[in-house]
Amino acid sequence: PYTTLFRSQAAALVQQFIEQADATNSQFMTTAAAGYQGTTVISIVFMVLALLALVVSWQLMKRLLIAPLQLAGQHFQRMADGDLSGRIDVVHRNEIGVLFAGMQHLQQSQKETISQIHGTATQLASAAEELSVVTSRSSDGLDLQNAELQQAATAVNQMTVAVEGVAQNALS
């Protein structure tokens, strides 16, 4: 009887321990599940925020760096093709603005150089035309002198023939 009582009290204590362990375990599991759900929600929120920050950063980089660099490339290509008439605006006050200011200076410098070359070419063409006129006049003058010399030579030849004829007549 004593062992039976001990066994039944031990069984009751074990049962009570198991029930208490199950209750504590259930409580821990509920708390852990709530924590897991909260962590999952927070992780998703942070991932969405990170993705949003990535998209915003990309748009800012595209607007502040990529688009101006593409425009600079278009300006350089146009200048390389010989078109210096395009307007280059300096709208940024950062390194991109310095790039555009340098490009603007390069374009203006090329315009001035081409203008100087054009002026020199115009002067050279004018001088060449004047030289052509002088050369043509000189050539006309030389042709006239040549014709007069030919006439004088012909007259001398005729006089020589006449003198020889008179000399032969006088001898005969």
One Martini backbone bead per residue (centre of mass of N, CA, C, O) as a GRO file, in nm:
protein
  172
    1PRO     BB    1   0.054   0.066  -0.017
    2TYR     BB    2   0.290   0.254  -0.014
    3THR     BB    3   0.380   0.221  -0.311
    4THR     BB    4   0.120   0.300  -0.436
    5LEU     BB    5   0.120   0.584  -0.327
    6PHE     BB    6   0.389   0.666  -0.444
    7ARG     BB    7   0.311   0.613  -0.734
    8SER     BB    8   0.068   0.803  -0.749
    9GLN     BB    9   0.229   1.058  -0.671
   10ALA     BB   10   0.439   1.037  -0.894
   11ALA     BB   11   0.239   1.037  -1.127
   12ALA     BB   12   0.118   1.313  -1.054
   13LEU     BB   13   0.381   1.472  -1.074
   14VAL     BB   14   0.446   1.400  -1.365
   15GLN     BB   15   0.183   1.506  -1.481
   16GLN     BB   16   0.224   1.794  -1.378
   17PHE     BB   17   0.495   1.841  -1.525
   18ILE     BB   18   0.389   1.790  -1.810
   19GLU     BB   19   0.173   2.011  -1.807
   20GLN     BB   20   0.367   2.242  -1.741
   21ALA     BB   21   0.555   2.195  -1.985
   22ASP     BB   22   0.337   2.229  -2.199
   23ALA     BB   23   0.257   2.517  -2.121
   24THR     BB   24   0.537   2.642  -2.150
   25ASN     BB   25   0.585   2.548  -2.436
   26SER     BB   26   0.338   2.690  -2.559
   27GLN     BB   27   0.426   2.970  -2.475
   28PHE     BB   28   0.697   2.970  -2.627
   29MET     BB   29   0.576   2.910  -2.907
   30THR     BB   30   0.399   3.161  -2.922
   31THR     BB   31   0.626   3.365  -2.884
   32ALA     BB   32   0.800   3.264  -3.121
   33ALA     BB   33   0.588   3.304  -3.344
   34ALA     BB   34   0.554   3.606  -3.299
   35GLY     BB   35   0.852   3.675  -3.346
   36TYR     BB   36   0.870   3.557  -3.630
   37GLN     BB   37   0.653   3.736  -3.756
   38GLY     BB   38   0.785   4.004  -3.683
   39THR     BB   39   1.054   3.949  -3.829
   40THR     BB   40   0.932   3.906  -4.105
   41VAL     BB   41   0.804   4.183  -4.134
   42ILE     BB   42   1.061   4.346  -4.094
   43SER     BB   43   1.217   4.221  -4.328
   44ILE     BB   44   1.021   4.308  -4.548
   45VAL     BB   45   1.034   4.608  -4.495
   46PHE     BB   46   1.343   4.634  -4.542
   47MET     BB   47   1.340   4.525  -4.831
   48VAL     BB   48   1.153   4.741  -4.947
   49LEU     BB   49   1.329   4.981  -4.863
   50ALA     BB   50   1.581   4.891  -5.018
   51LEU     BB   51   1.447   4.886  -5.297
   52LEU     BB   52   1.359   5.180  -5.292
   53ALA     BB   53   1.645   5.296  -5.256
   54LEU     BB   54   1.753   5.177  -5.518
   55VAL     BB   55   1.561   5.320  -5.713
   56VAL     BB   56   1.624   5.609  -5.624
   57SER     BB   57   1.926   5.594  -5.676
   58TRP     BB   58   1.909   5.531  -5.976
   59GLN     BB   59   1.754   5.783  -6.060
   60LEU     BB   60   1.961   5.985  -5.957
   61MET     BB   61   2.201   5.879  -6.120
   62LYS     BB   62   2.068   5.914  -6.393
   63ARG     BB   63   2.011   6.224  -6.366
   64LEU     BB   64   2.310   6.322  -6.254
   65LEU     BB   65   2.498   6.133  -6.461
   66ILE     BB   66   2.405   5.980  -6.719
   67ALA     BB   67   2.256   6.200  -6.879
   68PRO     BB   68   2.491   6.410  -6.893
   69LEU     BB   69   2.695   6.213  -7.029
   70GLN     BB   70   2.527   6.166  -7.282
   71LEU     BB   71   2.516   6.463  -7.365
   72ALA     BB   72   2.821   6.497  -7.390
   73GLY     BB   73   2.853   6.286  -7.612
   74GLN     BB   74   2.680   6.439  -7.818
   75HIS     BB   75   2.851   6.693  -7.830
   76PHE     BB   76   3.115   6.557  -7.919
   77GLN     BB   77   3.002   6.432  -8.179
   78ARG     BB   78   2.916   6.696  -8.314
   79MET     BB   79   3.200   6.824  -8.311
   80ALA     BB   80   3.338   6.593  -8.472
   81ASP     BB   81   3.136   6.656  -8.725
   82GLY     BB   82   3.150   7.000  -8.728
   83ASP     BB   83   2.931   7.097  -8.514
   84LEU     BB   84   2.930   7.434  -8.351
   85SER     BB   85   2.615   7.534  -8.298
   86GLY     BB   86   2.565   7.419  -8.041
   87ARG     BB   87   2.429   7.432  -7.725
   88ILE     BB   88   2.602   7.480  -7.407
   89ASP     BB   89   2.490   7.402  -7.090
   90VAL     BB   90   2.539   7.515  -6.753
   91VAL     BB   91   2.368   7.348  -6.469
   92HIS     BB   92   2.599   7.254  -6.297
   93ARG     BB   93   2.817   7.258  -5.979
   94ASN     BB   94   2.991   7.023  -6.063
   95GLU     BB   95   3.174   6.812  -6.247
   96ILE     BB   96   2.973   6.832  -6.481
   97GLY     BB   97   2.993   7.140  -6.507
   98VAL     BB   98   3.294   7.142  -6.574
   99LEU     BB   99   3.268   6.978  -6.831
  100PHE     BB  100   3.075   7.178  -6.980
  101ALA     BB  101   3.261   7.424  -6.964
  102GLY     BB  102   3.493   7.296  -7.125
  103MET     BB  103   3.323   7.241  -7.378
  104GLN     BB  104   3.250   7.534  -7.431
  105HIS     BB  105   3.542   7.632  -7.467
  106LEU     BB  106   3.616   7.444  -7.699
  107GLN     BB  107   3.404   7.545  -7.898
  108GLN     BB  108   3.495   7.842  -7.903
  109SER     BB  109   3.787   7.787  -7.993
  110GLN     BB  110   3.711   7.649  -8.260
  111LYS     BB  111   3.561   7.886  -8.383
  112GLU     BB  112   3.800   8.083  -8.382
  113THR     BB  113   3.993   7.913  -8.552
  114ILE     BB  114   3.808   7.890  -8.801
  115SER     BB  115   3.784   8.192  -8.847
  116GLN     BB  116   4.085   8.242  -8.896
  117ILE     BB  117   4.113   8.047  -9.132
  118HIS     BB  118   3.905   8.186  -9.311
  119GLY     BB  119   4.045   8.460  -9.326
  120THR     BB  120   4.309   8.355  -9.445
  121ALA     BB  121   4.182   8.223  -9.697
  122THR     BB  122   4.064   8.484  -9.811
  123GLN     BB  123   4.330   8.635  -9.839
  124LEU     BB  124   4.468   8.425 -10.020
  125ALA     BB  125   4.263   8.436 -10.251
  126SER     BB  126   4.298   8.736 -10.313
  127ALA     BB  127   4.603   8.725 -10.370
  128ALA     BB  128   4.581   8.516 -10.598
  129GLU     BB  129   4.406   8.690 -10.784
  130GLU     BB  130   4.600   8.927 -10.810
  131LEU     BB  131   4.835   8.758 -10.924
  132SER     BB  132   4.679   8.665 -11.174
  133VAL     BB  133   4.639   8.944 -11.295
  134VAL     BB  134   4.938   9.023 -11.311
  135THR     BB  135   5.025   8.782 -11.481
  136SER     BB  136   4.838   8.839 -11.718
  137ARG     BB  137   4.954   9.119 -11.785
  138SER     BB  138   5.241   9.027 -11.825
  139SER     BB  139   5.177   8.832 -12.054
  140ASP     BB  140   5.059   9.044 -12.244
  141GLY     BB  141   5.315   9.218 -12.257
  142LEU     BB  142   5.499   8.994 -12.367
  143ASP     BB  143   5.336   8.940 -12.623
  144LEU     BB  144   5.369   9.226 -12.738
  145GLN     BB  145   5.678   9.228 -12.743
  146ASN     BB  146   5.705   8.981 -12.923
  147ALA     BB  147   5.555   9.098 -13.164
  148GLU     BB  148   5.744   9.343 -13.203
  149LEU     BB  149   6.000   9.175 -13.242
  150GLN     BB  150   5.898   9.027 -13.492
  151GLN     BB  151   5.863   9.279 -13.662
  152ALA     BB  152   6.155   9.375 -13.641
  153ALA     BB  153   6.281   9.121 -13.762
  154THR     BB  154   6.131   9.136 -14.029
  155ALA     BB  155   6.240   9.414 -14.109
  156VAL     BB  156   6.538   9.336 -14.104
  157ASN     BB  157   6.516   9.113 -14.313
  158GLN     BB  158   6.408   9.297 -14.538
  159MET     BB  159   6.649   9.489 -14.537
  160THR     BB  160   6.860   9.278 -14.598
  161VAL     BB  161   6.743   9.194 -14.868
  162ALA     BB  162   6.752   9.478 -14.996
  163VAL     BB  163   7.054   9.526 -14.962
  164GLU     BB  164   7.145   9.281 -15.125
  165GLY     BB  165   6.998   9.364 -15.383
  166VAL     BB  166   7.151   9.631 -15.418
  167ALA     BB  167   7.435   9.506 -15.414
  168GLN     BB  168   7.392   9.328 -15.665
  169ASN     BB  169   7.318   9.551 -15.858
  170ALA     BB  170   7.583   9.706 -15.823
  171LEU     BB  171   7.764   9.465 -15.930
  172SER     BB  172   7.611   9.414 -16.208
   0.00000   0.00000   0.00000
